[in-house]
Short mmCIF file of C-alpha atoms in Angstrom, two decimals:
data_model
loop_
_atom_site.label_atom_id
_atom_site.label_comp_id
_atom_site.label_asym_id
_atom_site.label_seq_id
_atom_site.Cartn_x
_atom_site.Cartn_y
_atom_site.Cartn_z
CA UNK A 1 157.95 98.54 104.83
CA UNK A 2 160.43 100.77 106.89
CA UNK A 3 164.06 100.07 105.43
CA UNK A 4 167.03 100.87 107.19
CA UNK A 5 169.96 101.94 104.59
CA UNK A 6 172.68 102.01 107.30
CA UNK A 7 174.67 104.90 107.48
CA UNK A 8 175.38 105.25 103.44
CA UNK A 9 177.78 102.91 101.35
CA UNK A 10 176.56 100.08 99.90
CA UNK A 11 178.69 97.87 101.90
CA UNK A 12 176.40 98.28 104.62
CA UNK A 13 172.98 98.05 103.72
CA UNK A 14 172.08 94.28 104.82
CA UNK A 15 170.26 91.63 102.42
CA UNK A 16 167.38 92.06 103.96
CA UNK A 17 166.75 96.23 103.30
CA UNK A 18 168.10 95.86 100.11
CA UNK A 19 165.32 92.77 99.42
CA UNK A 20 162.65 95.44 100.26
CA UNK A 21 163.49 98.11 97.97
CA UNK A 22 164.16 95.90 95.51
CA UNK A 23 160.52 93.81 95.51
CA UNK A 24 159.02 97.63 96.14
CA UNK A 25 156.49 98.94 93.41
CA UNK A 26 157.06 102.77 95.28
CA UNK A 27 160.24 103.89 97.06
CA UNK A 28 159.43 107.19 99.48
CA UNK A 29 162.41 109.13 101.30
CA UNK A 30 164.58 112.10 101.97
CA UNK A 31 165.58 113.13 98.57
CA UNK A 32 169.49 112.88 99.68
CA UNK A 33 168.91 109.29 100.46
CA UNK A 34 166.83 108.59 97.57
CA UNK A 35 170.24 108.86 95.68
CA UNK A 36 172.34 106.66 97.94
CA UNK A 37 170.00 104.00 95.90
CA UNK A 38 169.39 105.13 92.65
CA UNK A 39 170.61 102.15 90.49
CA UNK A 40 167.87 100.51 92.54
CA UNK A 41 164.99 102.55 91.66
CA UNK A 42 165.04 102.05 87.95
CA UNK A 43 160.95 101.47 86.95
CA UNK A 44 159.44 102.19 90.66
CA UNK A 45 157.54 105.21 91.26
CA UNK A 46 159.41 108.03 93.35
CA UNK A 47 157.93 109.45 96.43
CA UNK A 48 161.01 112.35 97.42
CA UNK A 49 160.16 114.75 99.69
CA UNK A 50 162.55 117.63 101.27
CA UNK A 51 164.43 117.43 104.81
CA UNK A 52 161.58 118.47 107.18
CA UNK A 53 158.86 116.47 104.98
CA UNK A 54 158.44 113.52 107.05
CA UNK A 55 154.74 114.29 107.69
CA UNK A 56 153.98 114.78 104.10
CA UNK A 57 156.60 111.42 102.66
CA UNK A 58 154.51 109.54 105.52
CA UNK A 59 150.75 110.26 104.63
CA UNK A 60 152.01 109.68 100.61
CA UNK A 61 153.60 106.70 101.57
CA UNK A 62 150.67 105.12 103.36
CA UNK A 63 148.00 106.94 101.12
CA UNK A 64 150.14 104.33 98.35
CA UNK A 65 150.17 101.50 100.50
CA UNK A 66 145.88 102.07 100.82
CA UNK A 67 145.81 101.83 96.89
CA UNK A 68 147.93 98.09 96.90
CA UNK A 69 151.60 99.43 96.44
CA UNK A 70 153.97 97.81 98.16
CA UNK A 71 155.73 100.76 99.15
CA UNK A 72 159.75 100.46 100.78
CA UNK A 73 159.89 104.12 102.78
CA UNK A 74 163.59 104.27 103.16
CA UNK A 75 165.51 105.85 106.17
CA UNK A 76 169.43 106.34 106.84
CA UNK A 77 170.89 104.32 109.67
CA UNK A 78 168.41 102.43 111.72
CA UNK A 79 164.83 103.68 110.87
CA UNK A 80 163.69 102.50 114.45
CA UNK A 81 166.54 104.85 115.74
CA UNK A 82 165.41 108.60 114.63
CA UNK A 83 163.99 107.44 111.71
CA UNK A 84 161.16 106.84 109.63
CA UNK A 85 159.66 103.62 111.81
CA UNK A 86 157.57 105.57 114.32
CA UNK A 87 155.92 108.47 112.34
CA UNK A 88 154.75 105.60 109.79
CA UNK A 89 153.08 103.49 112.50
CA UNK A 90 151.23 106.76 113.28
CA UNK A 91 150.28 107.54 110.33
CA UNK A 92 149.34 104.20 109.08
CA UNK A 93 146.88 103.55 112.32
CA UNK A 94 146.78 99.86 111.44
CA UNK A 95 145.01 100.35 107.62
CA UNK A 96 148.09 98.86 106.16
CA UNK A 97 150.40 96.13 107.44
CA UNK A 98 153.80 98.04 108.69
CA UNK A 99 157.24 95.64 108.59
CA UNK A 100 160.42 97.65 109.89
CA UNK A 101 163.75 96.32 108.78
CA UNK A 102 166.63 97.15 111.13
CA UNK A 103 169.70 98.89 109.73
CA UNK A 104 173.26 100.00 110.61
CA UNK A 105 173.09 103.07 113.02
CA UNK A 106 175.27 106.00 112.73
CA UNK A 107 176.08 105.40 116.70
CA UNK A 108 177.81 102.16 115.52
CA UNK A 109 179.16 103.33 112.72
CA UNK A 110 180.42 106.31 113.99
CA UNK A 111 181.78 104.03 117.16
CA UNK A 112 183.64 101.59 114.96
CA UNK A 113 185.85 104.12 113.26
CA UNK A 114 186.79 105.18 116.55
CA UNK A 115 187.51 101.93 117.97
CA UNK A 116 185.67 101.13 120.79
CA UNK A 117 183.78 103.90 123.03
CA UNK A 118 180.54 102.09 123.29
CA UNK A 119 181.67 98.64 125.51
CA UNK A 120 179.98 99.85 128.01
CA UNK A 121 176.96 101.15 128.62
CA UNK A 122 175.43 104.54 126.89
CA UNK A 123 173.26 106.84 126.46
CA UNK A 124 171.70 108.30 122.67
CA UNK A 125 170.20 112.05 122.75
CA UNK A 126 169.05 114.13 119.88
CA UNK A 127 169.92 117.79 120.39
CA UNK A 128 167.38 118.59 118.02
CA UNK A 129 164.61 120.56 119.65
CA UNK A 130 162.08 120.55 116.64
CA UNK A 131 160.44 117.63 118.21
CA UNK A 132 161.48 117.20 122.00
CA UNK A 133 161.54 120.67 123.92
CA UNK A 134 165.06 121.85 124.77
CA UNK A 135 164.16 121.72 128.93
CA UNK A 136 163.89 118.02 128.19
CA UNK A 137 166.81 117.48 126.32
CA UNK A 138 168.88 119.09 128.53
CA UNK A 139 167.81 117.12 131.78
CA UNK A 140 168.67 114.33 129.66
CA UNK A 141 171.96 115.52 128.91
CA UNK A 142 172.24 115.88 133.16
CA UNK A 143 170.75 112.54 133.87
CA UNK A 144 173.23 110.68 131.54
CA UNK A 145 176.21 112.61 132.80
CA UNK A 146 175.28 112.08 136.07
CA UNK A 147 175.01 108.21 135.61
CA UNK A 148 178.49 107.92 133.94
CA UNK A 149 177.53 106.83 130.38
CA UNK A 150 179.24 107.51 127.57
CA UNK A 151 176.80 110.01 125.59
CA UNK A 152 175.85 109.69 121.93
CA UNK A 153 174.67 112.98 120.35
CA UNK A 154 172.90 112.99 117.15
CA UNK A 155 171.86 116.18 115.75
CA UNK A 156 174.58 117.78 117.84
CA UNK A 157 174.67 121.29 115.29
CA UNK A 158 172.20 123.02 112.82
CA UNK A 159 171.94 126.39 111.84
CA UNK A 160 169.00 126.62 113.47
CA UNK A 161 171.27 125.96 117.33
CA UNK A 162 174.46 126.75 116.75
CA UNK A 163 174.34 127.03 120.92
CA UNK A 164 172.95 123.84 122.17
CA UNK A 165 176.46 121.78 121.76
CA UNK A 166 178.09 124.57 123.60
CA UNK A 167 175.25 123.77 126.10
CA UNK A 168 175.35 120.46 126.39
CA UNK A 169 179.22 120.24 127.10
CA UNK A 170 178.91 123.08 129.77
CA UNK A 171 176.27 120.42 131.26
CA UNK A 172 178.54 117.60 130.64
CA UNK A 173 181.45 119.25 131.98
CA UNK A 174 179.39 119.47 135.81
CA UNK A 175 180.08 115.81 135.94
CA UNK A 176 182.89 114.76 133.60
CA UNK A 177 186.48 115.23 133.33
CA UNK A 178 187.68 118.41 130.52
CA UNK A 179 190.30 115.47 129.64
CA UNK A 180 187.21 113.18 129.30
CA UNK A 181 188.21 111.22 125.58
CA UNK A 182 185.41 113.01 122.81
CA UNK A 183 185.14 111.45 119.51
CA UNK A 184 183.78 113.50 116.12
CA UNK A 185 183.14 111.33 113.38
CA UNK A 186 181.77 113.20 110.29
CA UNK A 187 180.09 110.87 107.38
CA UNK A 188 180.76 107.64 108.65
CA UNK A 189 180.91 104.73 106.52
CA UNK A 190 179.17 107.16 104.09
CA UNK A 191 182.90 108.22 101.69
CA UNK A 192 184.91 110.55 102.63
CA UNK A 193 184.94 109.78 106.55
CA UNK A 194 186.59 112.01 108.87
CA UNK A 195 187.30 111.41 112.10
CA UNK A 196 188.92 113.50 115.68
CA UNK A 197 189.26 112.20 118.46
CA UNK A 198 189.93 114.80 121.18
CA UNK A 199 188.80 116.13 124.83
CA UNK A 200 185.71 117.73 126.59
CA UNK A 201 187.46 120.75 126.72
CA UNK A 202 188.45 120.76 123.42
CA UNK A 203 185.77 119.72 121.32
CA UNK A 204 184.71 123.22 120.31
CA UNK A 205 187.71 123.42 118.63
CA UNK A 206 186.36 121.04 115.76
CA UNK A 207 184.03 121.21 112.96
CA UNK A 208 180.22 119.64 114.10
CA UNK A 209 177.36 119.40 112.08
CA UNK A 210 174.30 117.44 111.00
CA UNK A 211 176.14 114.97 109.19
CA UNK A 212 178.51 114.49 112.64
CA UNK A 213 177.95 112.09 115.76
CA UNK A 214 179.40 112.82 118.58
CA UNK A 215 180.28 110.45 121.31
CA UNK A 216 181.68 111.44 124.69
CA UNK A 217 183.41 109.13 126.94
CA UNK A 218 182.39 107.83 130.55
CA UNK A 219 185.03 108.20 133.46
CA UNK A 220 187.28 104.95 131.57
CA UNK A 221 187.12 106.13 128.62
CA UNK A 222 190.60 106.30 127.39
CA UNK A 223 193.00 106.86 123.91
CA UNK A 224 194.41 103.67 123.14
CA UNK A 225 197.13 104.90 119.98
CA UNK A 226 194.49 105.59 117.00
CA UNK A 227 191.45 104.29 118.89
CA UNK A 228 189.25 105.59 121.75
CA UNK A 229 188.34 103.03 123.88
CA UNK A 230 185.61 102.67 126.69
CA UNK A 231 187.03 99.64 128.15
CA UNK A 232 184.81 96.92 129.10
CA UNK A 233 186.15 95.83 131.98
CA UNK A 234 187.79 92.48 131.31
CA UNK A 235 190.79 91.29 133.24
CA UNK A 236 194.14 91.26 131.02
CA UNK B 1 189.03 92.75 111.68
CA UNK B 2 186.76 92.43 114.49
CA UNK B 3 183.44 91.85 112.60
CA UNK B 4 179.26 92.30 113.17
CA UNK B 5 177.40 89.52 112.34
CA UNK B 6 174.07 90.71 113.19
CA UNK B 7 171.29 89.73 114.72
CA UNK B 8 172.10 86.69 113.73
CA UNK B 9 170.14 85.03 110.54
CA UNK B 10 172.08 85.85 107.27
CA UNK B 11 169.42 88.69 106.16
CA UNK B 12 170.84 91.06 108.44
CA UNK B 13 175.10 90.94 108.14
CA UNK B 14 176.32 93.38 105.43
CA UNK B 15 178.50 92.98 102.69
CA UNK B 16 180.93 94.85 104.57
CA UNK B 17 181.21 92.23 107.30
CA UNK B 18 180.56 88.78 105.03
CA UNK B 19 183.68 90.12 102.88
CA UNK B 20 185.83 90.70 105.76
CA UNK B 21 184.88 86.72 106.98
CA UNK B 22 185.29 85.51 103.23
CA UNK B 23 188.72 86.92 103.30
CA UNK B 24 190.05 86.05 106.42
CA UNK B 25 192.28 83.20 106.54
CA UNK B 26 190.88 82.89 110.68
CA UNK B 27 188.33 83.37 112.28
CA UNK B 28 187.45 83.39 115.53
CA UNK B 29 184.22 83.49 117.78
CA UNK B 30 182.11 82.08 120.44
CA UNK B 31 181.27 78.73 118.88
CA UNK B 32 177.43 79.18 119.13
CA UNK B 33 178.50 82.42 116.29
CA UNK B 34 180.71 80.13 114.74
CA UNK B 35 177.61 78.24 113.50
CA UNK B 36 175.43 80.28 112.30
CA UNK B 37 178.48 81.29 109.47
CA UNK B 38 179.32 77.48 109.07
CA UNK B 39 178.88 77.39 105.30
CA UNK B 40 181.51 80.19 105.08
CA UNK B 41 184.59 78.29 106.89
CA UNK B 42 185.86 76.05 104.46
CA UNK B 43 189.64 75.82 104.43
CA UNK B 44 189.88 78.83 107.03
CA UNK B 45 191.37 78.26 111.00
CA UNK B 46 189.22 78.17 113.51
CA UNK B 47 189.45 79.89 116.99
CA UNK B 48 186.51 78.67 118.65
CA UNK B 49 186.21 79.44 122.30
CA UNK B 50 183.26 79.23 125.07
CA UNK B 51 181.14 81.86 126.51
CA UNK B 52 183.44 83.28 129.30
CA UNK B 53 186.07 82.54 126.85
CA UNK B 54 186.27 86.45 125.42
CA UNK B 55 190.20 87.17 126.93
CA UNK B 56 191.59 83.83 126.13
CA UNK B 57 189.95 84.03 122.57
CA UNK B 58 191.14 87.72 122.20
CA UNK B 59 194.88 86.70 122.89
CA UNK B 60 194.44 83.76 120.40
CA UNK B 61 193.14 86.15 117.46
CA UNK B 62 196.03 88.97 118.33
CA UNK B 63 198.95 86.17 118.53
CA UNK B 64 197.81 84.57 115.00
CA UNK B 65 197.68 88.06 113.68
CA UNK B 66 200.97 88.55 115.03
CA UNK B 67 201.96 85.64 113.17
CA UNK B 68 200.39 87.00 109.39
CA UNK B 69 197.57 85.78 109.12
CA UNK B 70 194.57 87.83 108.77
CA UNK B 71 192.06 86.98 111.34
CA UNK B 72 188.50 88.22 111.71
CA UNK B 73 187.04 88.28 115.11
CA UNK B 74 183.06 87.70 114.58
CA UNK B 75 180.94 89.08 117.18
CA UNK B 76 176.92 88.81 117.55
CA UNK B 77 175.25 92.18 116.58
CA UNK B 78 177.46 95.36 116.95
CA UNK B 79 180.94 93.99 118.09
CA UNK B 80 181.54 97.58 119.38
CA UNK B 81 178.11 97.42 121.87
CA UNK B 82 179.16 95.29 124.39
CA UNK B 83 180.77 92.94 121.39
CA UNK B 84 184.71 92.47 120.87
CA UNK B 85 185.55 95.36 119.68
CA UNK B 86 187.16 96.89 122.84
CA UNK B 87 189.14 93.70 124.24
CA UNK B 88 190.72 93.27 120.86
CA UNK B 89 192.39 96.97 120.94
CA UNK B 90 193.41 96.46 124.42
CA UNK B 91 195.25 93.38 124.04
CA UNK B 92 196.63 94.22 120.42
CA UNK B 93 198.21 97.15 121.98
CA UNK B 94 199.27 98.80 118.51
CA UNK B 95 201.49 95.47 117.70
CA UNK B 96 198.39 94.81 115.04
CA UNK B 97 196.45 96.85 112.81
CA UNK B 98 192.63 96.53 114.16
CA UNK B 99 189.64 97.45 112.02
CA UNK B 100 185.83 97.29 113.69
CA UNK B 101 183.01 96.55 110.88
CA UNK B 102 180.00 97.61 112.16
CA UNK B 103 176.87 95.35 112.48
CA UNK B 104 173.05 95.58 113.62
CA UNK B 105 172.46 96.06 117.10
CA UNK B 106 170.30 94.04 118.98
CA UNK B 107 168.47 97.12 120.25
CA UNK B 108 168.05 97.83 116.56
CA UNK B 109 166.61 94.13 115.96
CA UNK B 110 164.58 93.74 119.10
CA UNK B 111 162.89 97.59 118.40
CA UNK B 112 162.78 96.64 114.73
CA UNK B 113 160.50 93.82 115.72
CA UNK B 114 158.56 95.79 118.39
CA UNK B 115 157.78 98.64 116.04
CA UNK B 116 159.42 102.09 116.75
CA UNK B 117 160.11 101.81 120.89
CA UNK B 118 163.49 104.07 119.94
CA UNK B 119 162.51 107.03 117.92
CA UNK B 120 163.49 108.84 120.91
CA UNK B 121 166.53 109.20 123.24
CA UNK B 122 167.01 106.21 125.17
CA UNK B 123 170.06 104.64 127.43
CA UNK B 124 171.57 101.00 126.97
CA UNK B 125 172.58 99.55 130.07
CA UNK B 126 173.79 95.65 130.70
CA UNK B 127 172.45 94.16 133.38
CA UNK B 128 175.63 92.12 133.56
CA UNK B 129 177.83 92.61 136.92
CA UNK B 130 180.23 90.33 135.29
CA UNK B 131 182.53 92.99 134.42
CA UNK B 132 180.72 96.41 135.82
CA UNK B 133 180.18 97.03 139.59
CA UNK B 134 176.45 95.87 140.12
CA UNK B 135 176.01 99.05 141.87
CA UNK B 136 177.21 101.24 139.12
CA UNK B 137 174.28 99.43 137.19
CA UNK B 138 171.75 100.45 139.67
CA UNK B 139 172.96 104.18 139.14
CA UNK B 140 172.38 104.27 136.19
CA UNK B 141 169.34 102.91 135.75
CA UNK B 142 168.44 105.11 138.04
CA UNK B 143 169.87 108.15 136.28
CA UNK B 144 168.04 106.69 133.16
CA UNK B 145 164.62 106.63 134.87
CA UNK B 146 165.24 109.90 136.51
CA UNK B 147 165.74 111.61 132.50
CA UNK B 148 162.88 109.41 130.90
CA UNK B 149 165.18 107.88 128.73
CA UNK B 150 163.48 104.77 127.25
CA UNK B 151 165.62 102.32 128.25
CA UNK B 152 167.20 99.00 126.50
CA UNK B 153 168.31 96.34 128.79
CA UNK B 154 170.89 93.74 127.72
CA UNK B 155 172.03 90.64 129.66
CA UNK B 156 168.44 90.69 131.54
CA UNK B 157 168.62 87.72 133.50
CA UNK B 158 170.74 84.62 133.46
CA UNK B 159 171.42 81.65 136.05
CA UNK B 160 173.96 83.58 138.50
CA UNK B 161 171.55 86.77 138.31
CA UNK B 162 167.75 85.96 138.32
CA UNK B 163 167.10 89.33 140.47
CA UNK B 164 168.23 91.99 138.68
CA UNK B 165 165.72 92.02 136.39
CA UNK B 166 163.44 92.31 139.44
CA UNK B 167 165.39 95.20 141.17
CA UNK B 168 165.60 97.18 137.24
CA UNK B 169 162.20 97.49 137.81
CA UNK B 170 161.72 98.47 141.15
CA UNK B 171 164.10 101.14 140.39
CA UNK B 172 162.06 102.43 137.69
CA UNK B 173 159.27 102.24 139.47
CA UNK B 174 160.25 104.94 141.34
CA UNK B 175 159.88 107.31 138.53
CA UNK B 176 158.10 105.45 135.56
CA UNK B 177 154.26 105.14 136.04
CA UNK B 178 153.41 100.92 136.11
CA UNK B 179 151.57 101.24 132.98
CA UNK B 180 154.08 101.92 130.80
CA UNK B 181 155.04 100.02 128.07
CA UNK B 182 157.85 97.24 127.98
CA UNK B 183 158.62 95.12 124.79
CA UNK B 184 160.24 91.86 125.47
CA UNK B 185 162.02 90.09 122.02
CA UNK B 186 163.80 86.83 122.71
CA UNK B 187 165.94 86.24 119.24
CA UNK B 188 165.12 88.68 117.35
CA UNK B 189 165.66 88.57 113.89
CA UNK B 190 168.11 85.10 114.41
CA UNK B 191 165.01 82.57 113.92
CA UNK B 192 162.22 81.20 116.06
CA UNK B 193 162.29 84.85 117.61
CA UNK B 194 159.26 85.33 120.18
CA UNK B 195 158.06 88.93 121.30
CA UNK B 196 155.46 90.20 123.96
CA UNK B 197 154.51 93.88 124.79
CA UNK B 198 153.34 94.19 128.08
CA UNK B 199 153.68 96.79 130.78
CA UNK B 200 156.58 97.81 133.86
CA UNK B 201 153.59 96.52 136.09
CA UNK B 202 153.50 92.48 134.70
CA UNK B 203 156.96 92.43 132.86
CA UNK B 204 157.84 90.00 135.18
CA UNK B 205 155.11 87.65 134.16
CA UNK B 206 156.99 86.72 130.78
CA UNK B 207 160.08 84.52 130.28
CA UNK B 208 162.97 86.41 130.27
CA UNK B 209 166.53 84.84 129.56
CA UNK B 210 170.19 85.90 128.05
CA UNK B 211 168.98 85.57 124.70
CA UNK B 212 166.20 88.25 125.42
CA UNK B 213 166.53 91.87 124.95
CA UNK B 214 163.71 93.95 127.07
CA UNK B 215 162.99 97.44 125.98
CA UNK B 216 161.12 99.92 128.37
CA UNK B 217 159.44 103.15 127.26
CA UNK B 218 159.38 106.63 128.09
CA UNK B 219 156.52 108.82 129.49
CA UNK B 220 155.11 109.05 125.58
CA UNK B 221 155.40 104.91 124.78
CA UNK B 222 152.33 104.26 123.97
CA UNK B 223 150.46 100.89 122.65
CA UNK B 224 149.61 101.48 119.14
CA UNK B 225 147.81 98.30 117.62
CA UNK B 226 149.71 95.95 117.40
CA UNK B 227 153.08 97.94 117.76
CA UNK B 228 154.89 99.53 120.78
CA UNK B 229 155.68 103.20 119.81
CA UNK B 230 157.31 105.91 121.16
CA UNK B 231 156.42 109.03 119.29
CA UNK B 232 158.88 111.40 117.75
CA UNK B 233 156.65 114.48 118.26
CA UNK B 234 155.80 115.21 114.52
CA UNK B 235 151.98 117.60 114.85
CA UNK B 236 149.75 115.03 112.55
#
């Protein structure tokens, strides 16, 4: 099983993930995760593995499964979305049965403490390039400019490319308005939430890093008081 | 409060959102919603409106909040992806506070139940002209195809629109080979929920309706037993 914690407290894990870990005899993930559920955990066996160990927490977790564990591998947010879903139905090449259990993703999350940028329609990029080559990323960055959606960046910093958000704005900014609403939301629904809402042209001027989503607004996008707001088109 | 419910069967709302229902003293939804959180009503107001009924059932919620009550506006999946979120902060206009509790997307569900269709950047778009020029839709699914964005399509088909489904995938025809994979999940995760995985060539073969979410991949989807996968790009 593939469980989807949602994007941290335990208000927002749903029955059904927290079923799976529960009725688990091994629980395999991201050691920072792994915590998020430690009451749970109490008498299962442990399968934590480091930040770039997905390979490695996928072959253990399926090597387990092959030996008649039923093993919960547990992702943040939505495993389908970034997550742990895809590299375990890779890995498990139909020896084991593979169930994925949806979860809370940080693009909603991060949406609903802005208010609403996300009523219409959007577009999700990484800006991670360990997997997907930059060129790639970045036509995706044009294409979804070009088509007025709002954009959704996960990954959007790392040491690793401290550049490629200054990048992907400059791209951005070839089709968008500077004033064009920008929303950082840093830990959401995880404690200790913080939130900015600010412009295009400013966005810079903010702290961004891998625990931040970023969501830029389409050509409606507006501040409504404490909210952004992408409206969706309703007649008042 | 404007609240997720989900997918829709009881597995899959969070604590988070069945707290903010349990404490509201009204609640208000589309009555097919109202139903499926029957058995949590008791002694609470009801706003109950129809389909179409989104403004007239915003202005209801704002005015009893007005009044002191606190009302919680359920919406089906994410209320901020194409949900309730946005109409509620337009017509409160600051004269209420408004909080948005997150839910699971349908995307989330219908990839959840699919396999891992979304490890990778992909673009929602509505097919609904309801409230978005139809031939803003076009452009962007065009602009999606164009960045091989694997792309989610809500609102596929209903009575007044049987052909935009059919001109979606003409349009991505023009840069997605007919082989690749669609997944096609009617109810997912609410009950009786049917899927198919077939390809851009013979989509058009299944039933698709308002309750369906369709979900087209990339140039790396792939078939993978019996899931529909769209690899990260981990080396195995």
């Amino acid at each position: 099983m593939v469980v989807g914690l949602g994007p941290g407290d335990r208000e927002n894990i749903t029955p059904e993930a927290l079923d799976a870990i529960r009725s688990a005899s091994v629980v395999a993930g991201y050691h920072t995760y792994m915590q998020l559920i430690e009451d749970l955990l109490a008498g299962k066996e442990r399968v934590a593995t480091s930040m770039r160990g997905e390979v490695e927490r996928a072959n253990k977790a399926v090597e387990k499964a092959l030996q008649g564990e039923l093993v919960a591998v547990v992702s943040s947010g939505d495993p389908g979305i970034y997550g742990m879903a895809g590299i375990i139905i890779e890995v498990a090449r139909g020896r084991v049965p593979v169930m994925v259990i949806p979860g809370v993703t940080a693009a909603s999350a991060a949406a609903a403490s802005l208010g609403a940028p996300l009523m219409n329609d959007f577009a999700s990029i990484s800006l991670s390039d360990l997997l997907t080559p930059w060129e790639t990323v970045q036509k995706r960055i044009d294409s979804a400019a070009a088509g007025d959606f709002v954009v959704v960046l996960y990954n959007p910093r790392s040491h690793g490319r401290p550049d490629h958000i200054k990048i992907a704005r400059e791209i951005m900014l070839k089709y968008k308005s500077p004033a064009t609403p920008v929303g950082i939301v840093r830990k959401a629904r995880r404690g200790h939430e913080e939130r900015v809402i600010t412009t295009l042209q400013n966005m810079l001027d903010f702290e961004i890093d891998m625990l931040t989503t970023v969501i830029v607004g389409n050509s409606q996008t507006r501040v409504e008081g404490e909210f952004m707001l992408t409206p969706r088109g309703y007649r008042l």
